PDB file of N, CA and C in Angstrom:
ATOM      1  N   MET A 192     -56.761  -5.116   4.764  1.00 57.00           N
ATOM      2  CA  MET A 192     -55.648  -4.362   4.252  1.00 57.00           C
ATOM      3  C   MET A 192     -55.908  -2.868   4.455  1.00 57.00           C
ATOM      4  N   SER A 193     -54.909  -2.156   4.935  1.00 63.00           N
ATOM      5  CA  SER A 193     -55.033  -0.735   5.190  1.00 63.00           C
ATOM      6  C   SER A 193     -54.979   0.057   3.877  1.00 63.00           C
ATOM      7  N   THR A 194     -55.803   1.086   3.796  1.00 75.00           N
ATOM      8  CA  THR A 194     -55.804   1.935   2.604  1.00 75.00           C
ATOM      9  C   THR A 194     -55.187   3.297   2.887  1.00 75.00           C
ATOM     10  N   SER A 195     -54.607   3.469   4.072  1.00 85.00           N
ATOM     11  CA  SER A 195     -54.021   4.767   4.400  1.00 85.00           C
ATOM     12  C   SER A 195     -52.774   5.004   3.547  1.00 85.00           C
ATOM     13  N   LYS A 196     -52.572   6.247   3.199  1.00 89.00           N
ATOM     14  CA  LYS A 196     -51.435   6.628   2.370  1.00 89.00           C
ATOM     15  C   LYS A 196     -50.298   7.115   3.254  1.00 89.00           C
ATOM     16  N   LEU A 197     -49.095   6.793   2.857  1.00 89.00           N
ATOM     17  CA  LEU A 197     -47.905   7.163   3.602  1.00 89.00           C
ATOM     18  C   LEU A 197     -47.206   8.342   2.945  1.00 89.00           C
ATOM     19  N   THR A 198     -46.439   9.074   3.744  1.00 91.00           N
ATOM     20  CA  THR A 198     -45.498  10.050   3.228  1.00 91.00           C
ATOM     21  C   THR A 198     -44.119   9.480   3.500  1.00 91.00           C
ATOM     22  N   ILE A 199     -43.377   9.246   2.432  1.00 92.00           N
ATOM     23  CA  ILE A 199     -42.079   8.584   2.533  1.00 92.00           C
ATOM     24  C   ILE A 199     -40.997   9.605   2.209  1.00 92.00           C
ATOM     25  N   LEU A 200     -40.053   9.754   3.118  1.00 91.00           N
ATOM     26  CA  LEU A 200     -38.957  10.705   2.961  1.00 91.00           C
ATOM     27  C   LEU A 200     -37.711   9.932   2.532  1.00 91.00           C
ATOM     28  N   VAL A 201     -37.105  10.363   1.431  1.00 93.00           N
ATOM     29  CA  VAL A 201     -35.895   9.731   0.911  1.00 93.00           C
ATOM     30  C   VAL A 201     -34.793  10.778   0.906  1.00 93.00           C
ATOM     31  N   ALA A 202     -33.678  10.488   1.573  1.00 90.00           N
ATOM     32  CA  ALA A 202     -32.561  11.436   1.646  1.00 90.00           C
ATOM     33  C   ALA A 202     -31.273  10.715   1.253  1.00 90.00           C
ATOM     34  N   PRO A 203     -31.085  10.493  -0.052  1.00 90.00           N
ATOM     35  CA  PRO A 203     -29.897   9.755  -0.496  1.00 90.00           C
ATOM     36  C   PRO A 203     -28.642  10.631  -0.502  1.00 90.00           C
ATOM     37  N   SER A 204     -27.498   9.970  -0.591  1.00 83.00           N
ATOM     38  CA  SER A 204     -26.241  10.690  -0.774  1.00 83.00           C
ATOM     39  C   SER A 204     -26.272  11.401  -2.116  1.00 83.00           C
ATOM     40  N   ASN A 205     -25.520  12.450  -2.240  1.00 80.00           N
ATOM     41  CA  ASN A 205     -25.494  13.239  -3.470  1.00 80.00           C
ATOM     42  C   ASN A 205     -24.604  12.565  -4.515  1.00 80.00           C
ATOM     43  N   GLU A 206     -24.974  11.399  -4.920  1.00 80.00           N
ATOM     44  CA  GLU A 206     -24.275  10.647  -5.956  1.00 80.00           C
ATOM     45  C   GLU A 206     -25.334  10.043  -6.862  1.00 80.00           C
ATOM     46  N   ALA A 207     -25.094  10.090  -8.162  1.00 83.00           N
ATOM     47  CA  ALA A 207     -26.093   9.608  -9.125  1.00 83.00           C
ATOM     48  C   ALA A 207     -26.493   8.155  -8.853  1.00 83.00           C
ATOM     49  N   GLY A 208     -25.545   7.307  -8.541  1.00 85.00           N
ATOM     50  CA  GLY A 208     -25.850   5.903  -8.287  1.00 85.00           C
ATOM     51  C   GLY A 208     -26.763   5.706  -7.088  1.00 85.00           C
ATOM     52  N   HIS A 209     -26.536   6.479  -6.044  1.00 88.00           N
ATOM     53  CA  HIS A 209     -27.369   6.378  -4.841  1.00 88.00           C
ATOM     54  C   HIS A 209     -28.782   6.880  -5.137  1.00 88.00           C
ATOM     55  N   ILE A 210     -28.859   7.997  -5.836  1.00 89.00           N
ATOM     56  CA  ILE A 210     -30.166   8.574  -6.138  1.00 89.00           C
ATOM     57  C   ILE A 210     -30.932   7.683  -7.109  1.00 89.00           C
ATOM     58  N   ASN A 211     -30.253   7.144  -8.115  1.00 90.00           N
ATOM     59  CA  ASN A 211     -30.919   6.240  -9.061  1.00 90.00           C
ATOM     60  C   ASN A 211     -31.458   4.999  -8.360  1.00 90.00           C
ATOM     61  N   ALA A 212     -30.687   4.463  -7.425  1.00 92.00           N
ATOM     62  CA  ALA A 212     -31.160   3.294  -6.671  1.00 92.00           C
ATOM     63  C   ALA A 212     -32.395   3.651  -5.846  1.00 92.00           C
ATOM     64  N   CYS A 213     -32.405   4.833  -5.268  1.00 94.00           N
ATOM     65  CA  CYS A 213     -33.562   5.260  -4.476  1.00 94.00           C
ATOM     66  C   CYS A 213     -34.787   5.496  -5.354  1.00 94.00           C
ATOM     67  N   ILE A 214     -34.576   6.000  -6.571  1.00 94.00           N
ATOM     68  CA  ILE A 214     -35.689   6.168  -7.513  1.00 94.00           C
ATOM     69  C   ILE A 214     -36.306   4.805  -7.790  1.00 94.00           C
ATOM     70  N   TYR A 215     -35.466   3.824  -8.065  1.00 95.00           N
ATOM     71  CA  TYR A 215     -35.940   2.465  -8.348  1.00 95.00           C
ATOM     72  C   TYR A 215     -36.755   1.913  -7.173  1.00 95.00           C
ATOM     73  N   GLU A 216     -36.265   2.131  -5.956  1.00 94.00           N
ATOM     74  CA  GLU A 216     -36.952   1.618  -4.767  1.00 94.00           C
ATOM     75  C   GLU A 216     -38.227   2.389  -4.448  1.00 94.00           C
ATOM     76  N   ALA A 217     -38.272   3.673  -4.815  1.00 95.00           N
ATOM     77  CA  ALA A 217     -39.426   4.516  -4.464  1.00 95.00           C
ATOM     78  C   ALA A 217     -40.570   4.435  -5.467  1.00 95.00           C
ATOM     79  N   LYS A 218     -40.283   4.046  -6.694  1.00 96.00           N
ATOM     80  CA  LYS A 218     -41.328   3.992  -7.725  1.00 96.00           C
ATOM     81  C   LYS A 218     -42.540   3.146  -7.330  1.00 96.00           C
ATOM     82  N   PRO A 219     -42.362   1.956  -6.760  1.00 95.00           N
ATOM     83  CA  PRO A 219     -43.541   1.163  -6.371  1.00 95.00           C
ATOM     84  C   PRO A 219     -44.414   1.851  -5.329  1.00 95.00           C
ATOM     85  N   PHE A 220     -43.799   2.601  -4.422  1.00 94.00           N
ATOM     86  CA  PHE A 220     -44.581   3.332  -3.424  1.00 94.00           C
ATOM     87  C   PHE A 220     -45.414   4.427  -4.085  1.00 94.00           C
ATOM     88  N   LYS A 221     -44.800   5.137  -5.019  1.00 96.00           N
ATOM     89  CA  LYS A 221     -45.515   6.183  -5.755  1.00 96.00           C
ATOM     90  C   LYS A 221     -46.657   5.569  -6.559  1.00 96.00           C
ATOM     91  N   ALA A 222     -46.407   4.408  -7.178  1.00 95.00           N
ATOM     92  CA  ALA A 222     -47.427   3.724  -7.978  1.00 95.00           C
ATOM     93  C   ALA A 222     -48.616   3.297  -7.123  1.00 95.00           C
ATOM     94  N   ARG A 223     -48.388   3.061  -5.837  1.00 94.00           N
ATOM     95  CA  ARG A 223     -49.466   2.674  -4.921  1.00 94.00           C
ATOM     96  C   ARG A 223     -50.154   3.888  -4.309  1.00 94.00           C
ATOM     97  N   GLY A 224     -49.770   5.092  -4.751  1.00 94.00           N
ATOM     98  CA  GLY A 224     -50.450   6.296  -4.294  1.00 94.00           C
ATOM     99  C   GLY A 224     -49.826   6.983  -3.094  1.00 94.00           C
ATOM    100  N   HIS A 225     -48.687   6.506  -2.631  1.00 94.00           N
ATOM    101  CA  HIS A 225     -48.021   7.148  -1.500  1.00 94.00           C
ATOM    102  C   HIS A 225     -47.275   8.395  -1.966  1.00 94.00           C
ATOM    103  N   GLN A 226     -47.108   9.341  -1.072  1.00 94.00           N
ATOM    104  CA  GLN A 226     -46.367  10.560  -1.355  1.00 94.00           C
ATOM    105  C   GLN A 226     -44.893  10.293  -1.066  1.00 94.00           C
ATOM    106  N   VAL A 227     -44.022  10.559  -2.043  1.00 95.00           N
ATOM    107  CA  VAL A 227     -42.592  10.336  -1.879  1.00 95.00           C
ATOM    108  C   VAL A 227     -41.874  11.676  -2.019  1.00 95.00           C
ATOM    109  N   ILE A 228     -41.112  12.023  -0.983  1.00 94.00           N
ATOM    110  CA  ILE A 228     -40.368  13.276  -0.965  1.00 94.00           C
ATOM    111  C   ILE A 228     -38.878  12.957  -0.970  1.00 94.00           C
ATOM    112  N   PHE A 229     -38.158  13.507  -1.932  1.00 94.00           N
ATOM    113  CA  PHE A 229     -36.709  13.371  -1.993  1.00 94.00           C
ATOM    114  C   PHE A 229     -36.086  14.655  -1.465  1.00 94.00           C
ATOM    115  N   VAL A 230     -35.155  14.538  -0.535  1.00 91.00           N
ATOM    116  CA  VAL A 230     -34.375  15.676  -0.050  1.00 91.00           C
ATOM    117  C   VAL A 230     -33.019  15.559  -0.729  1.00 91.00           C
ATOM    118  N   VAL A 231     -32.778  16.472  -1.673  1.00 88.00           N
ATOM    119  CA  VAL A 231     -31.566  16.412  -2.490  1.00 88.00           C
ATOM    120  C   VAL A 231     -30.996  17.812  -2.677  1.00 88.00           C
ATOM    121  N   PRO A 232     -29.717  17.890  -3.059  1.00 84.00           N
ATOM    122  CA  PRO A 232     -29.135  19.202  -3.347  1.00 84.00           C
ATOM    123  C   PRO A 232     -29.808  19.867  -4.541  1.00 84.00           C
ATOM    124  N   GLU A 233     -29.725  21.180  -4.586  1.00 83.00           N
ATOM    125  CA  GLU A 233     -30.419  21.944  -5.613  1.00 83.00           C
ATOM    126  C   GLU A 233     -29.963  21.621  -7.033  1.00 83.00           C
ATOM    127  N   THR A 234     -28.839  20.966  -7.176  1.00 81.00           N
ATOM    128  CA  THR A 234     -28.381  20.573  -8.509  1.00 81.00           C
ATOM    129  C   THR A 234     -29.283  19.507  -9.140  1.00 81.00           C
ATOM    130  N   TRP A 235     -30.129  18.884  -8.347  1.00 86.00           N
ATOM    131  CA  TRP A 235     -31.049  17.854  -8.848  1.00 86.00           C
ATOM    132  C   TRP A 235     -32.418  18.431  -9.200  1.00 86.00           C
ATOM    133  N   LYS A 236     -32.563  19.744  -9.164  1.00 88.00           N
ATOM    134  CA  LYS A 236     -33.853  20.386  -9.410  1.00 88.00           C
ATOM    135  C   LYS A 236     -34.468  19.919 -10.735  1.00 88.00           C
ATOM    136  N   GLY A 237     -35.710  19.461 -10.667  1.00 90.00           N
ATOM    137  CA  GLY A 237     -36.459  19.059 -11.846  1.00 90.00           C
ATOM    138  C   GLY A 237     -36.223  17.638 -12.315  1.00 90.00           C
ATOM    139  N   LYS A 238     -35.210  16.990 -11.800  1.00 91.00           N
ATOM    140  CA  LYS A 238     -34.878  15.647 -12.267  1.00 91.00           C
ATOM    141  C   LYS A 238     -35.737  14.559 -11.617  1.00 91.00           C
ATOM    142  N   LEU A 239     -36.239  14.817 -10.428  1.00 93.00           N
ATOM    143  CA  LEU A 239     -37.037  13.800  -9.727  1.00 93.00           C
ATOM    144  C   LEU A 239     -38.528  14.058  -9.862  1.00 93.00           C
ATOM    145  N   SER A 240     -38.897  15.304 -10.082  1.00 93.00           N
ATOM    146  CA  SER A 240     -40.323  15.617 -10.238  1.00 93.00           C
ATOM    147  C   SER A 240     -40.893  14.977 -11.498  1.00 93.00           C
ATOM    148  N   SER A 241     -40.037  14.688 -12.473  1.00 92.00           N
ATOM    149  CA  SER A 241     -40.518  14.026 -13.691  1.00 92.00           C
ATOM    150  C   SER A 241     -41.013  12.611 -13.403  1.00 92.00           C
ATOM    151  N   TYR A 242     -40.598  12.041 -12.270  1.00 94.00           N
ATOM    152  CA  TYR A 242     -41.083  10.721 -11.845  1.00 94.00           C
ATOM    153  C   TYR A 242     -42.320  10.837 -10.953  1.00 94.00           C
ATOM    154  N   GLY A 243     -42.728  12.064 -10.665  1.00 95.00           N
ATOM    155  CA  GLY A 243     -43.878  12.274  -9.800  1.00 95.00           C
ATOM    156  C   GLY A 243     -43.511  12.438  -8.336  1.00 95.00           C
ATOM    157  N   PHE A 244     -42.214  12.508  -8.034  1.00 96.00           N
ATOM    158  CA  PHE A 244     -41.767  12.690  -6.661  1.00 96.00           C
ATOM    159  C   PHE A 244     -41.738  14.168  -6.324  1.00 96.00           C
ATOM    160  N   ILE A 245     -41.877  14.475  -5.046  1.00 95.00           N
ATOM    161  CA  ILE A 245     -41.732  15.840  -4.560  1.00 95.00           C
ATOM    162  C   ILE A 245     -40.250  16.061  -4.282  1.00 95.00           C
ATOM    163  N   GLU A 246     -39.722  17.169  -4.749  1.00 94.00           N
ATOM    164  CA  GLU A 246     -38.325  17.511  -4.498  1.00 94.00           C
ATOM    165  C   GLU A 246     -38.253  18.562  -3.399  1.00 94.00           C
ATOM    166  N   HIS A 247     -37.486  18.276  -2.387  1.00 91.00           N
ATOM    167  CA  HIS A 247     -37.189  19.285  -1.370  1.00 91.00           C
ATOM    168  C   HIS A 247     -35.704  19.570  -1.529  1.00 91.00           C
ATOM    169  N   LEU A 248     -35.389  20.724  -2.076  1.00 88.00           N
ATOM    170  CA  LEU A 248     -34.018  21.054  -2.443  1.00 88.00           C
ATOM    171  C   LEU A 248     -33.313  21.822  -1.338  1.00 88.00           C
ATOM    172  N   HIS A 249     -32.032  21.545  -1.183  1.00 82.00           N
ATOM    173  CA  HIS A 249     -31.215  22.299  -0.237  1.00 82.00           C
ATOM    174  C   HIS A 249     -29.937  22.724  -0.942  1.00 82.00           C
ATOM    175  N   PRO A 250     -29.334  23.836  -0.511  1.00 78.00           N
ATOM    176  CA  PRO A 250     -28.096  24.287  -1.144  1.00 78.00           C
ATOM    177  C   PRO A 250     -26.953  23.334  -0.829  1.00 78.00           C
ATOM    178  N   ILE A 251     -26.011  23.293  -1.739  1.00 74.00           N
ATOM    179  CA  ILE A 251     -24.816  22.477  -1.505  1.00 74.00           C
ATOM    180  C   ILE A 251     -23.915  23.258  -0.559  1.00 74.00           C
ATOM    181  N   ASP A 252     -23.443  22.578   0.451  1.00 65.00           N
ATOM    182  CA  ASP A 252     -22.586  23.213   1.448  1.00 65.00           C
ATOM    183  C   ASP A 252     -21.129  23.082   1.008  1.00 65.00           C
ATOM    184  N   ASN A 253     -20.577  24.161   0.510  1.00 58.00           N
ATOM    185  CA  ASN A 253     -19.170  24.186   0.114  1.00 58.00           C
ATOM    186  C   ASN A 253     -18.376  25.080   1.064  1.00 58.00           C
ATOM    187  N   SER A 254     -18.680  24.951   2.348  1.00 55.00           N
ATOM    188  CA  SER A 254     -18.104  25.872   3.321  1.00 55.00           C
ATOM    189  C   SER A 254     -16.679  25.529   3.721  1.00 55.00           C
ATOM    190  N   GLY A 255     -16.139  24.455   3.211  1.00 54.00           N
ATOM    191  CA  GLY A 255     -14.768  24.133   3.572  1.00 54.00           C
ATOM    192  C   GLY A 255     -14.550  22.643   3.619  1.00 54.00           C
ATOM    193  N   PRO A 256     -13.405  22.256   4.151  1.00 56.00           N
ATOM    194  CA  PRO A 256     -13.081  20.828   4.183  1.00 56.00           C
ATOM    195  C   PRO A 256     -14.018  20.054   5.110  1.00 56.00           C
ATOM    196  N   VAL A 257     -14.184  18.792   4.811  1.00 56.00           N
ATOM    197  CA  VAL A 257     -15.034  17.924   5.608  1.00 56.00           C
ATOM    198  C   VAL A 257     -14.337  17.599   6.918  1.00 56.00           C
ATOM    199  N   ASP A 258     -15.066  17.710   8.000  1.00 62.00           N
ATOM    200  CA  ASP A 258     -14.529  17.379   9.317  1.00 62.00           C
ATOM    201  C   ASP A 258     -14.569  15.877   9.495  1.00 62.00           C
ATOM    202  N   PRO A 259     -13.422  15.220   9.662  1.00 65.00           N
ATOM    203  CA  PRO A 259     -13.417  13.756   9.791  1.00 65.00           C
ATOM    204  C   PRO A 259     -14.077  13.250  11.073  1.00 65.00           C
ATOM    205  N   ASN A 260     -14.319  14.163  12.023  1.00 70.00           N
ATOM    206  CA  ASN A 260     -14.952  13.763  13.275  1.00 70.00           C
ATOM    207  C   ASN A 260     -16.470  13.835  13.222  1.00 70.00           C
ATOM    208  N   VAL A 261     -17.020  14.289  12.095  1.00 63.00           N
ATOM    209  CA  VAL A 261     -18.466  14.409  11.945  1.00 63.00           C
ATOM    210  C   VAL A 261     -18.966  13.229  11.131  1.00 63.00           C
ATOM    211  N   HIS A 262     -19.957  12.532  11.654  1.00 59.00           N
ATOM    212  CA  HIS A 262     -20.549  11.395  10.956  1.00 59.00           C
ATOM    213  C   HIS A 262     -21.169  11.885   9.648  1.00 59.00           C
ATOM    214  N   PRO A 263     -20.995  11.153   8.535  1.00 54.00           N
ATOM    215  CA  PRO A 263     -21.517  11.616   7.243  1.00 54.00           C
ATOM    216  C   PRO A 263     -23.014  11.913   7.241  1.00 54.00           C
ATOM    217  N   GLY A 264     -23.793  11.185   7.981  1.00 62.00           N
ATOM    218  CA  GLY A 264     -25.233  11.405   8.008  1.00 62.00           C
ATOM    219  C   GLY A 264     -25.659  12.615   8.817  1.00 62.00           C
ATOM    220  N   GLU A 265     -24.740  13.151   9.599  1.00 68.00           N
ATOM    221  CA  GLU A 265     -25.098  14.269  10.468  1.00 68.00           C
ATOM    222  C   GLU A 265     -25.452  15.523   9.662  1.00 68.00           C
ATOM    223  N   HIS A 266     -24.759  15.736   8.554  1.00 64.00           N
ATOM    224  CA  HIS A 266     -25.078  16.899   7.717  1.00 64.00           C
ATOM    225  C   HIS A 266     -26.519  16.827   7.245  1.00 64.00           C
ATOM    226  N   TYR A 267     -26.937  15.662   6.725  1.00 65.00           N
ATOM    227  CA  TYR A 267     -28.316  15.527   6.257  1.00 65.00           C
ATOM    228  C   TYR A 267     -29.307  15.648   7.404  1.00 65.00           C
ATOM    229  N   ALA A 268     -28.958  15.149   8.571  1.00 70.00           N
ATOM    230  CA  ALA A 268     -29.863  15.282   9.711  1.00 70.00           C
ATOM    231  C   ALA A 268     -30.077  16.756  10.038  1.00 70.00           C
ATOM    232  N   LYS A 269     -29.019  17.545   9.967  1.00 72.00           N
ATOM    233  CA  LYS A 269     -29.145  18.985  10.226  1.00 72.00           C
ATOM    234  C   LYS A 269     -30.001  19.657   9.160  1.00 72.00           C
ATOM    235  N   VAL A 270     -29.812  19.256   7.899  1.00 69.00           N
ATOM    236  CA  VAL A 270     -30.614  19.831   6.812  1.00 69.00           C
ATOM    237  C   VAL A 270     -32.081  19.469   7.006  1.00 69.00           C
ATOM    238  N   LEU A 271     -32.372  18.206   7.299  1.00 71.00           N
ATOM    239  CA  LEU A 271     -33.750  17.767   7.510  1.00 71.00           C
ATOM    240  C   LEU A 271     -34.377  18.493   8.691  1.00 71.00           C
ATOM    241  N   HIS A 272     -33.601  18.675   9.742  1.00 71.00           N
ATOM    242  CA  HIS A 272     -34.092  19.388  10.924  1.00 71.00           C
ATOM    243  C   HIS A 272     -34.357  20.859  10.589  1.00 71.00           C
ATOM    244  N   GLN A 273     -33.460  21.462   9.830  1.00 73.00           N
ATOM    245  CA  GLN A 273     -33.601  22.867   9.460  1.00 73.00           C
ATOM    246  C   GLN A 273     -34.896  23.106   8.685  1.00 73.00           C
ATOM    247  N   TYR A 274     -35.251  22.185   7.793  1.00 68.00           N
ATOM    248  CA  TYR A 274     -36.458  22.339   6.985  1.00 68.00           C
ATOM    249  C   TYR A 274     -37.682  21.709   7.653  1.00 68.00           C
ATOM    250  N   LYS A 275     -37.526  21.349   8.921  1.00 69.00           N
ATOM    251  CA  LYS A 275     -38.607  20.791   9.730  1.00 69.00           C
ATOM    252  C   LYS A 275     -39.192  19.504   9.134  1.00 69.00           C
ATOM    253  N   LEU A 276     -38.317  18.730   8.496  1.00 67.00           N
ATOM    254  CA  LEU A 276     -38.709  17.424   7.987  1.00 67.00           C
ATOM    255  C   LEU A 276     -38.321  16.322   8.962  1.00 67.00           C
ATOM    256  N   LEU A 277     -37.609  16.705  10.001  1.00 65.00           N
ATOM    257  CA  LEU A 277     -37.204  15.789  11.054  1.00 65.00           C
ATOM    258  C   LEU A 277     -37.719  16.375  12.351  1.00 65.00           C
ATOM    259  N   GLY A 278     -38.101  15.523  13.287  1.00 62.00           N
ATOM    260  CA  GLY A 278     -38.704  15.964  14.535  1.00 62.00           C
ATOM    261  C   GLY A 278     -37.937  17.064  15.249  1.00 62.00           C
ATOM    262  N   GLY A 279     -38.485  17.517  16.347  1.00 56.00           N
ATOM    263  CA  GLY A 279     -37.929  18.635  17.096  1.00 56.00           C
ATOM    264  C   GLY A 279     -36.471  18.477  17.479  1.00 56.00           C
ATOM    265  N   THR A 280     -36.060  17.281  17.757  1.00 52.00           N
ATOM    266  CA  THR A 280     -34.652  17.034  18.074  1.00 52.00           C
ATOM    267  C   THR A 280     -34.202  15.831  17.279  1.00 52.00           C
ATOM    268  N   TYR A 281     -32.945  15.741  17.051  1.00 47.00           N
ATOM    269  CA  TYR A 281     -32.394  14.558  16.401  1.00 47.00           C
ATOM    270  C   TYR A 281     -31.193  14.089  17.199  1.00 47.00           C
ATOM    271  N   ARG A 282     -30.929  12.817  17.087  1.00 51.00           N
ATOM    272  CA  ARG A 282     -29.808  12.246  17.802  1.00 51.00           C
ATOM    273  C   ARG A 282     -28.728  11.877  16.807  1.00 51.00           C
ATOM    274  N   ARG A 283     -27.508  11.979  17.244  1.00 50.00           N
ATOM    275  CA  ARG A 283     -26.399  11.499  16.428  1.00 50.00           C
ATOM    276  C   ARG A 283     -26.258  10.013  16.735  1.00 50.00           C
ATOM    277  N   VAL A 284     -26.460   9.204  15.717  1.00 47.00           N
ATOM    278  CA  VAL A 284     -26.384   7.754  15.890  1.00 47.00           C
ATOM    279  C   VAL A 284     -25.232   7.237  15.044  1.00 47.00           C
ATOM    280  N   LEU A 285     -24.306   6.579  15.662  1.00 44.00           N
ATOM    281  CA  LEU A 285     -23.177   5.993  14.955  1.00 44.00           C
ATOM    282  C   LEU A 285     -23.332   4.488  14.941  1.00 44.00           C
ATOM    283  N   ILE A 286     -23.133   3.917  13.778  1.00 41.00           N
ATOM    284  CA  ILE A 286     -23.191   2.467  13.642  1.00 41.00           C
ATOM    285  C   ILE A 286     -21.799   1.987  13.259  1.00 41.00           C
ATOM    286  N   THR A 287     -21.242   1.128  14.038  1.00 41.00           N
ATOM    287  CA  THR A 287     -19.940   0.582  13.750  1.00 41.00           C
ATOM    288  C   THR A 287     -20.104  -0.811  13.158  1.00 41.00           C
ATOM    289  N   LEU A 288     -19.551  -0.995  11.987  1.00 36.00           N
ATOM    290  CA  LEU A 288     -19.629  -2.303  11.329  1.00 36.00           C
ATOM    291  C   LEU A 288     -18.406  -3.114  11.619  1.00 36.00           C
TER     292      LEU A 288
END
């Protein structure tokens, strides 16, 4: 069994239900000694660190109406890239259900 520790990046939608579900899923990883980083809007400051998670906060983008031609995950990909939490380049990946 490997004893190496992982760094796990969690970037949930800015909704309490999504973040709470991610907290539930991330707790076992933290309990096993892995580093868990949540990328969340600054309105969540201090709420996740109480669980022992690292918070990487970003400002809420209220720059105008949402562009319907932009994939919802693209905003977070840009934020992750901006803070160098995502590799040098990122791809826009669309999944059609």
